CSV table of N, CA and C in Angstrom, one decimal:
chain,number,residue,atom,x,y,z
A,1,MET,N,40.0,40.8,87.1
A,1,MET,CA,41.2,39.8,87.6
A,1,MET,C,40.9,39.9,88.8
A,2,LYS,N,40.7,39.0,89.8
A,2,LYS,CA,40.8,38.4,90.8
A,2,LYS,C,42.6,38.6,91.8
A,3,THR,N,42.2,39.3,93.3
A,3,THR,CA,43.8,39.4,94.3
A,3,THR,C,44.9,38.2,93.3
A,4,HIS,N,44.0,36.5,93.9
A,4,HIS,CA,44.5,35.4,93.8
A,4,HIS,C,45.2,35.2,92.4
A,5,GLU,N,44.6,36.1,91.2
A,5,GLU,CA,45.1,35.6,90.2
A,5,GLU,C,46.1,37.0,90.2
A,6,LEU,N,46.0,38.3,90.6
A,6,LEU,CA,47.3,39.3,91.1
A,6,LEU,C,48.8,38.7,90.8
A,7,GLU,N,48.2,38.3,92.1
A,7,GLU,CA,49.2,36.9,93.0
A,7,GLU,C,50.4,36.1,91.9
A,8,LYS,N,49.0,35.7,91.4
A,8,LYS,CA,50.5,34.5,90.3
A,8,LYS,C,51.2,35.8,89.3
A,9,GLU,N,50.2,35.9,88.9
A,9,GLU,CA,50.8,37.0,87.8
A,9,GLU,C,51.7,37.7,87.6
A,10,LEU,N,52.0,38.1,89.2
A,10,LEU,CA,53.0,40.0,89.2
A,10,LEU,C,54.2,39.2,90.4
A,11,GLY,N,53.2,38.1,90.6
A,11,GLY,CA,54.1,37.1,92.4
A,11,GLY,C,55.0,38.2,93.4
A,12,ILE,N,53.7,38.9,93.8
A,12,ILE,CA,53.8,39.6,94.9
A,12,ILE,C,52.3,39.1,96.5
A,13,SER,N,53.0,39.2,97.4
A,13,SER,CA,51.7,38.8,97.6
A,13,SER,C,50.5,39.7,98.0
A,14,LYS,N,49.3,38.9,98.7
A,14,LYS,CA,48.2,40.0,98.5
A,14,LYS,C,48.4,41.2,99.1
A,15,HIS,N,49.1,40.9,100.9
A,15,HIS,CA,49.6,42.0,101.4
A,15,HIS,C,49.4,43.1,100.8
A,16,THR,N,50.8,42.5,100.1
A,16,THR,CA,51.8,43.8,98.8
A,16,THR,C,50.9,44.8,98.2
A,17,ILE,N,49.5,43.8,97.4
A,17,ILE,CA,48.6,44.2,96.5
A,17,ILE,C,47.2,45.5,97.5
A,18,PHE,N,47.2,44.6,98.6
A,18,PHE,CA,46.0,46.0,99.6
A,18,PHE,C,47.7,46.6,100.0
A,19,TYR,N,48.6,46.7,99.9
A,19,TYR,CA,48.9,47.7,100.4
A,19,TYR,C,49.2,49.0,99.3
A,20,TYR,N,49.5,48.1,97.9
A,20,TYR,CA,49.1,49.7,97.1
A,20,TYR,C,47.9,50.1,96.8
A,21,GLU,N,46.4,49.5,97.2
A,21,GLU,CA,45.5,49.5,96.7
A,21,GLU,C,45.4,51.2,97.9
A,22,LYS,N,46.0,50.6,99.3
A,22,LYS,CA,45.5,51.7,100.6
A,22,LYS,C,46.5,52.6,100.2
A,23,GLU,N,47.5,52.6,99.8
A,23,GLU,CA,48.3,54.0,98.9
A,23,GLU,C,47.7,55.0,97.7
A,24,GLY,N,46.6,54.1,97.6
A,24,GLY,CA,46.0,54.9,96.1
A,24,GLY,C,46.9,55.1,95.2
A,25,ILE,N,47.2,53.4,94.4
A,25,ILE,CA,47.9,53.6,93.5
A,25,ILE,C,46.8,52.8,92.5
A,26,VAL,N,46.4,51.6,93.2
A,26,VAL,CA,45.5,50.9,92.5
A,26,VAL,C,43.8,51.1,93.1
A,27,THR,N,43.3,51.0,92.1
A,27,THR,CA,41.7,51.5,93.0
A,27,THR,C,40.4,49.8,92.0
A,28,PRO,N,41.2,48.9,93.0
A,28,PRO,CA,40.1,47.8,92.1
A,28,PRO,C,38.4,48.0,92.1
A,29,GLN,N,37.4,47.4,91.3
A,29,GLN,CA,35.8,47.3,91.7
A,29,GLN,C,36.0,46.3,92.5
A,30,ARG,N,34.6,46.5,93.3
A,30,ARG,CA,34.3,45.7,94.1
A,30,ARG,C,32.6,45.2,93.3
A,31,ASP,N,32.3,43.2,93.5
A,31,ASP,CA,32.2,42.5,92.8
A,31,ASP,C,30.4,42.2,93.8
A,32,ASP,N,29.2,42.3,93.6
A,32,ASP,CA,28.5,41.5,94.2
A,32,ASP,C,28.3,41.2,95.9
A,33,ASN,N,29.2,40.4,95.3
A,33,ASN,CA,29.5,39.6,96.3
A,33,ASN,C,30.9,40.3,97.5
A,34,GLY,N,31.5,41.2,97.0
A,34,GLY,CA,32.2,42.0,98.2
A,34,GLY,C,33.9,42.0,97.5
A,35,TYR,N,33.7,40.3,96.4
A,35,TYR,CA,35.9,40.4,96.4
A,35,TYR,C,36.0,41.1,95.4
A,36,ARG,N,37.3,42.0,95.2
A,36,ARG,CA,38.2,42.8,94.7
A,36,ARG,C,37.8,42.3,92.8
A,37,SER,N,37.8,43.7,91.9
A,37,SER,CA,37.6,43.1,91.0
A,37,SER,C,39.1,43.4,90.1
A,38,TYR,N,39.8,43.6,89.8
A,38,TYR,CA,41.0,44.3,89.4
A,38,TYR,C,41.3,44.4,87.4
A,39,SER,N,41.6,45.7,87.1
A,39,SER,CA,42.1,46.0,85.6
A,39,SER,C,42.8,45.8,85.3
A,40,GLN,N,43.2,46.0,84.0
A,40,GLN,CA,44.1,46.0,83.0
A,40,GLN,C,45.3,47.0,83.6
A,41,GLU,N,43.8,48.4,83.9
A,41,GLU,CA,44.9,49.1,84.0
A,41,GLU,C,46.0,49.0,85.8
A,42,ASP,N,45.1,48.6,86.6
A,42,ASP,CA,45.4,48.3,87.8
A,42,ASP,C,46.8,47.2,87.1
A,43,LEU,N,46.7,46.3,86.8
A,43,LEU,CA,47.5,45.1,86.7
A,43,LEU,C,48.9,46.1,86.0
A,44,GLN,N,48.6,46.6,84.7
A,44,GLN,CA,49.6,48.0,84.1
A,44,GLN,C,50.8,48.9,85.4
A,45,LYS,N,49.6,48.9,86.0
A,45,LYS,CA,50.4,49.7,87.3
A,45,LYS,C,51.5,49.3,88.1
A,46,LEU,N,51.0,47.9,88.5
A,46,LEU,CA,51.6,47.1,89.8
A,46,LEU,C,53.0,46.3,88.9
A,47,ILE,N,52.8,46.7,88.4
A,47,ILE,CA,54.0,45.7,87.2
A,47,ILE,C,54.9,47.0,86.9
A,48,MET,N,54.4,48.1,87.2
A,48,MET,CA,55.0,49.4,86.8
A,48,MET,C,55.5,49.5,88.1
A,49,VAL,N,55.1,49.3,88.9
A,49,VAL,CA,55.7,49.8,90.8
A,49,VAL,C,56.4,49.0,91.2
A,50,LYS,N,56.2,47.1,90.9
A,50,LYS,CA,57.0,46.4,90.8
A,50,LYS,C,58.6,46.8,90.7
A,51,PHE,N,58.5,47.0,89.0
A,51,PHE,CA,59.8,47.3,88.5
A,51,PHE,C,60.7,49.1,89.2
A,52,LEU,N,59.3,49.7,89.4
A,52,LEU,CA,60.1,50.7,90.1
A,52,LEU,C,61.1,50.2,91.6
A,53,ARG,N,60.3,49.8,92.0
A,53,ARG,CA,60.5,49.1,93.6
A,53,ARG,C,61.1,48.2,93.4
A,54,ASN,N,62.1,47.5,92.6
A,54,ASN,CA,63.2,46.9,92.1
A,54,ASN,C,64.3,47.1,91.8
A,55,LEU,N,64.0,48.7,91.8
A,55,LEU,CA,64.8,49.3,91.4
A,55,LEU,C,65.7,50.8,92.9
A,56,ASN,N,65.0,50.3,94.0
A,56,ASN,CA,64.6,50.7,95.4
A,56,ASN,C,64.7,52.1,94.9
A,57,ILE,N,63.4,52.4,94.7
A,57,ILE,CA,62.3,53.6,94.5
A,57,ILE,C,61.5,53.8,95.9
A,58,SER,N,61.2,54.6,96.5
A,58,SER,CA,60.6,54.4,97.1
A,58,SER,C,59.3,55.2,97.2
A,59,ILE,N,58.0,54.4,98.1
A,59,ILE,CA,56.8,54.1,97.5
A,59,ILE,C,56.0,56.1,97.5
A,60,ASP,N,56.8,56.6,97.8
A,60,ASP,CA,56.7,58.2,97.7
A,60,ASP,C,56.6,58.8,96.3
A,61,ASP,N,58.1,58.2,95.9
A,61,ASP,CA,58.5,58.1,94.3
A,61,ASP,C,58.1,57.5,93.8
A,62,VAL,N,57.3,56.4,93.8
A,62,VAL,CA,56.5,55.6,92.6
A,62,VAL,C,55.2,56.8,92.4
A,63,LYS,N,54.5,56.5,93.5
A,63,LYS,CA,53.4,57.6,93.6
A,63,LYS,C,53.7,58.9,93.1
A,64,ALA,N,54.8,59.9,92.9
A,64,ALA,CA,54.8,60.7,92.4
A,64,ALA,C,55.4,60.7,90.5
A,65,ILE,N,55.9,59.3,90.3
A,65,ILE,CA,56.2,59.4,88.8
A,65,ILE,C,54.7,59.0,88.3
A,66,LEU,N,54.2,58.3,89.1
A,66,LEU,CA,52.8,57.5,88.4
A,66,LEU,C,51.7,58.5,87.9
A,67,ASN,N,51.4,60.0,89.2
A,67,ASN,CA,51.0,61.1,88.5
A,67,ASN,C,51.8,61.7,88.4
A,68,ASN,N,52.9,61.8,87.5
A,68,ASN,CA,53.5,62.1,86.6
A,68,ASN,C,53.7,63.7,87.8
A,69,GLU,N,54.7,63.3,89.1
A,69,GLU,CA,55.3,64.7,89.4
A,69,GLU,C,56.2,64.7,89.5
A,70,LEU,N,56.6,63.7,89.2
A,70,LEU,CA,58.6,64.2,88.9
A,70,LEU,C,58.9,62.8,87.9
A,71,ASP,N,60.1,63.0,87.6
A,71,ASP,CA,60.5,62.6,86.0
A,71,ASP,C,61.3,61.0,86.8
A,72,PHE,N,61.3,60.3,85.7
A,72,PHE,CA,61.4,59.2,86.3
A,72,PHE,C,63.1,59.0,86.2
A,73,LYS,N,63.6,60.0,85.6
A,73,LYS,CA,65.2,60.2,85.0
A,73,LYS,C,66.3,60.1,86.2
A,74,GLU,N,65.6,61.8,86.7
A,74,GLU,CA,65.5,62.8,87.1
A,74,GLU,C,65.8,61.7,89.0
A,75,CYS,N,64.8,61.2,89.0
A,75,CYS,CA,64.8,60.1,90.6
A,75,CYS,C,65.9,59.1,90.2
A,76,LEU,N,65.6,58.7,89.2
A,76,LEU,CA,67.1,57.6,88.6
A,76,LEU,C,68.7,58.6,89.2
A,77,LYS,N,68.7,59.9,88.8
A,77,LYS,CA,69.6,60.1,89.1
A,77,LYS,C,70.1,60.3,90.4
A,78,ILE,N,69.4,60.7,90.9
A,78,ILE,CA,68.8,60.6,92.4
A,78,ILE,C,69.6,59.7,93.4
A,79,ASN,N,69.2,58.6,93.2
A,79,ASN,CA,69.0,57.3,93.5
A,79,ASN,C,70.5,57.1,93.3
A,80,GLN,N,71.0,57.5,92.2
A,80,GLN,CA,72.0,57.2,91.7
A,80,GLN,C,73.3,58.1,92.5
A,81,ILE,N,73.1,59.1,92.9
A,81,ILE,CA,73.6,60.0,93.4
A,81,ILE,C,73.9,59.0,95.2
A,82,HIS,N,72.7,59.0,95.7
A,82,HIS,CA,72.5,58.5,97.2
A,82,HIS,C,73.3,56.9,96.9
A,83,LEU,N,73.0,56.5,95.9
A,83,LEU,CA,74.0,55.1,96.5
A,83,LEU,C,75.1,55.0,96.1
A,84,GLU,N,76.0,56.1,95.5
A,84,GLU,CA,77.5,56.0,95.2
A,84,GLU,C,77.9,56.9,96.9
A,85,LYS,N,76.9,57.2,97.7
A,85,LYS,CA,77.4,58.0,98.6
A,85,LYS,C,77.7,56.7,99.2
A,86,GLN,N,76.4,56.2,99.6
A,86,GLN,CA,76.7,54.7,100.6
A,86,GLN,C,77.8,54.0,100.2
A,87,ILE,N,78.3,53.6,98.5
A,87,ILE,CA,79.5,52.6,98.2
A,87,ILE,C,80.7,53.3,98.6
A,88,LYS,N,80.8,54.4,98.8
A,88,LYS,CA,82.1,55.3,99.0
A,88,LYS,C,82.2,54.9,100.8
A,89,SER,N,80.4,55.2,101.6
A,89,SER,CA,80.8,54.7,103.2
A,89,SER,C,81.3,53.3,103.3
A,90,LEU,N,81.1,52.4,102.3
A,90,LEU,CA,80.7,51.3,102.8
A,90,LEU,C,82.7,50.9,102.1
A,91,GLU,N,82.9,51.6,101.0
A,91,GLU,CA,84.4,51.9,101.0
A,91,GLU,C,85.5,51.5,102.4
A,92,GLU,N,84.7,53.0,102.7
A,92,GLU,CA,85.6,53.6,104.0
A,92,GLU,C,85.7,51.8,104.9
A,93,VAL,N,84.5,51.7,105.6
A,93,VAL,CA,85.0,51.0,106.7
A,93,VAL,C,85.6,49.3,105.7
A,94,GLN,N,85.1,48.8,104.6
A,94,GLN,CA,85.8,47.5,103.9
A,94,GLN,C,87.7,48.3,104.5
A,95,GLY,N,88.0,49.2,103.8
A,95,GLY,CA,89.1,49.8,104.3
A,95,GLY,C,89.4,49.4,105.6
A,96,ASN,N,89.0,50.4,106.7
A,96,ASN,CA,89.0,50.1,108.2
A,96,ASN,C,89.9,48.5,108.2
A,97,ILE,N,88.6,48.1,108.3
A,97,ILE,CA,88.3,46.6,108.6
A,97,ILE,C,89.4,45.6,108.4
A,98,GLU,N,90.0,45.6,106.6
A,98,GLU,CA,91.2,45.7,105.4
A,98,GLU,C,92.8,46.3,106.8
A,99,MET,N,92.1,46.8,107.4
A,99,MET,CA,93.7,47.6,108.5
A,99,MET,C,93.7,46.6,109.3
A,100,TYR,N,92.6,46.5,110.1
A,100,TYR,CA,92.7,46.2,111.2
A,100,TYR,C,93.0,44.7,111.3
A,101,VAL,N,92.5,44.4,110.4
A,101,VAL,CA,93.4,42.3,110.2
A,101,VAL,C,94.4,42.7,109.7
A,102,ARG,N,94.8,43.6,108.7
A,102,ARG,CA,96.2,43.6,108.7
A,102,ARG,C,97.5,43.6,109.8
A,103,LYS,N,96.8,44.6,110.8
A,103,LYS,CA,97.6,44.5,112.2
A,103,LYS,C,97.0,43.6,113.3
A,104,ASP,N,96.5,42.8,113.2
A,104,ASP,CA,96.0,41.8,113.7
A,104,ASP,C,96.0,42.6,115.6
A,105,LEU,N,95.2,43.2,115.2
A,105,LEU,CA,95.0,43.9,116.9
A,105,LEU,C,94.8,43.2,117.5
A,106,PRO,N,94.7,42.6,119.0
A,106,PRO,CA,94.0,41.6,120.2
A,106,PRO,C,93.0,42.6,120.4
A,107,MET,N,91.8,41.7,120.5
A,107,MET,CA,90.1,42.7,121.4
A,107,MET,C,90.7,42.9,122.6
A,108,LEU,N,90.3,44.5,123.2
A,108,LEU,CA,90.5,45.0,123.7
A,108,LEU,C,89.2,43.9,125.2
A,109,PRO,N,90.0,44.2,126.1
A,109,PRO,CA,88.8,43.5,127.7
A,109,PRO,C,87.8,44.1,127.3
A,110,ALA,N,87.2,45.5,127.8
A,110,ALA,CA,86.6,46.1,127.7
A,110,ALA,C,85.2,46.4,126.5
A,111,LEU,N,85.9,45.9,125.8
A,111,LEU,CA,84.9,45.9,124.1
A,111,LEU,C,84.7,44.4,124.2
A,112,GLN,N,85.0,43.4,124.2
A,112,GLN,CA,84.6,42.3,124.8
A,112,GLN,C,83.4,41.9,125.6
A,113,GLN,N,83.1,42.9,126.8
A,113,GLN,CA,82.2,43.1,127.5
A,113,GLN,C,81.3,43.4,126.8
A,114,ILE,N,80.6,44.6,125.8
A,114,ILE,CA,80.0,45.0,125.3
A,114,ILE,C,79.5,44.8,124.4
A,115,GLN,N,77.7,43.9,124.7
A,115,GLN,CA,76.8,43.3,124.1
A,115,GLN,C,76.2,44.1,123.9
A,116,ARG,N,75.5,44.1,121.9
A,116,ARG,CA,74.3,45.2,121.6
A,116,ARG,C,73.1,44.3,122.3
A,117,GLU,N,72.2,45.9,122.6
A,117,GLU,CA,71.5,45.4,123.5
A,117,GLU,C,70.1,45.7,122.3
A,118,THR,N,68.5,45.2,122.3
A,118,THR,CA,68.0,45.1,121.2
A,118,THR,C,67.1,45.6,121.8
A,119,LYS,N,66.8,46.8,121.6
A,119,LYS,CA,65.6,48.1,122.2
A,119,LYS,C,64.1,47.2,121.3
A,120,ASN,N,63.1,47.1,122.2
A,120,ASN,CA,61.3,46.9,121.3
A,120,ASN,C,61.4,47.8,121.5
A,121,TYR,N,60.6,48.3,120.2
A,121,TYR,CA,59.6,49.9,120.0
A,121,TYR,C,58.0,49.6,120.4
A,122,LYS,N,57.5,50.0,120.9
A,122,LYS,CA,56.0,49.7,120.3
A,122,LYS,C,55.2,49.9,118.9
A,123,LEU,N,56.4,49.9,118.0
A,123,LEU,CA,55.5,49.9,116.6
A,123,LEU,C,55.6,48.5,116.4
A,124,GLY,N,56.0,47.6,117.4
A,124,GLY,CA,55.4,45.7,116.4
A,124,GLY,C,56.9,46.0,115.4
A,125,TYR,N,58.6,46.5,115.7
A,125,TYR,CA,59.2,45.8,115.3
A,125,TYR,C,60.5,46.0,116.8
A,126,LYS,N,61.8,45.5,116.2
A,126,LYS,CA,63.3,46.6,117.0
A,126,LYS,C,64.3,46.2,116.5
A,127,LYS,N,65.4,46.7,117.0
A,127,LYS,CA,66.3,48.2,116.4
A,127,LYS,C,66.8,47.2,117.2
A,128,THR,N,68.1,47.0,116.8
A,128,THR,CA,70.0,46.9,117.7
A,128,THR,C,70.2,48.2,117.2
A,129,THR,N,70.2,49.5,117.1
A,129,THR,CA,71.0,50.7,116.9
A,129,THR,C,69.8,51.6,117.8
A,130,ASP,N,70.3,53.1,117.5
A,130,ASP,CA,69.2,54.0,118.1
A,130,ASP,C,68.4,55.0,116.9
A,131,THR,N,69.0,54.7,115.9
A,131,THR,CA,68.8,54.8,114.6
A,131,THR,C,67.8,54.3,114.0
A,132,VAL,N,67.0,55.2,113.7
A,132,VAL,CA,65.5,55.0,113.4
A,132,VAL,C,65.2,56.1,111.8
A,133,SER,N,64.8,54.7,110.8
A,133,SER,CA,65.0,55.5,109.1
A,133,SER,C,63.1,55.2,109.2
A,134,LEU,N,62.2,56.3,108.7
A,134,LEU,CA,61.7,56.4,108.5
A,134,LEU,C,61.4,56.7,107.1
A,135,GLY,N,62.1,56.3,106.2
A,135,GLY,CA,62.3,57.1,104.7
A,135,GLY,C,62.5,58.3,104.4
A,136,ARG,N,62.1,58.9,103.0
A,136,ARG,CA,62.9,60.2,102.5
A,136,ARG,C,61.5,60.0,101.1
A,137,ARG,N,61.5,61.9,101.6
A,137,ARG,CA,60.1,61.8,100.5
A,137,ARG,C,60.7,62.8,99.8
A,138,LEU,N,61.3,62.1,98.6
A,138,LEU,CA,61.8,62.6,97.4
A,138,LEU,C,60.7,63.9,96.6
A,139,THR,N,61.7,65.2,96.7
A,139,THR,CA,60.7,67.0,95.8
A,139,THR,C,61.6,67.2,95.3
A,140,LYS,N,60.8,68.1,94.5
A,140,LYS,CA,61.9,68.7,92.9
A,140,LYS,C,63.4,69.5,94.0
A,141,LYS,N,62.9,70.0,94.8
A,141,LYS,CA,63.1,70.4,96.2
A,141,LYS,C,64.7,70.3,97.0
A,142,LEU,N,64.1,69.1,97.4
A,142,LEU,CA,64.9,68.2,98.1
A,142,LEU,C,65.8,67.8,97.1
A,143,ALA,N,65.6,66.8,95.7
A,143,ALA,CA,66.6,66.4,94.9
A,143,ALA,C,67.0,67.4,94.5
A,144,ILE,N,66.9,68.1,94.1
A,144,ILE,CA,67.5,69.7,94.2
A,144,ILE,C,68.4,70.8,95.1
A,145,LYS,N,68.6,69.9,95.6
A,145,LYS,CA,69.3,70.4,97.0
A,145,LYS,C,70.4,69.2,97.6
A,146,LYS,N,70.0,68.0,97.1
A,146,LYS,CA,70.2,67.1,97.2
A,146,LYS,C,71.9,66.9,96.2
A,147,PHE,N,71.2,67.0,95.3
A,147,PHE,CA,72.3,67.1,94.2
A,147,PHE,C,73.3,68.1,94.0
A,148,PHE,N,73.0,68.9,94.8
A,148,PHE,CA,73.9,70.4,94.9
A,148,PHE,C,74.8,70.0,96.1
A,149,GLU,N,74.4,69.6,97.7
A,149,GLU,CA,74.8,69.1,97.9
A,149,GLU,C,76.3,67.8,97.8
A,150,TYR,N,76.0,67.2,96.6
A,150,TYR,CA,77.2,66.1,96.6
A,150,TYR,C,78.6,66.4,95.9
A,151,PRO,N,79.6,66.1,96.5
A,151,PRO,CA,80.9,66.5,96.2
A,151,PRO,C,81.4,66.0,95.0
């Protein structure tokens, strides 16, 4: 199966397929003319990767699941805990917004003059905040630690 056939079959771009190849998830054979030839096993792995990525599972966790280094259910539990924390945080923000709307507070003149500054980093992306997230690598040790930190 060629790259363009995988694109049509899975609905993902060739750049994404090449990324998964670079990460070592799939290893296509090369034809005499240098084109990639993907096997049924590669197709099945990419279907699984697409499924896991749609569940917001990090690429490191996906590789660990495919290599049987991480249990799928354990990973889902950790992601669920993480999502519950995010939901709680968003509910707090929503409560604050509703409070300010009810109070109908005027905007302070000093706050009106503040503009959000866009920072250009040399890594080819722009951020509007100082926080940089490079993702997380989920290990059993980290999973257990995060699990017991949850209130």
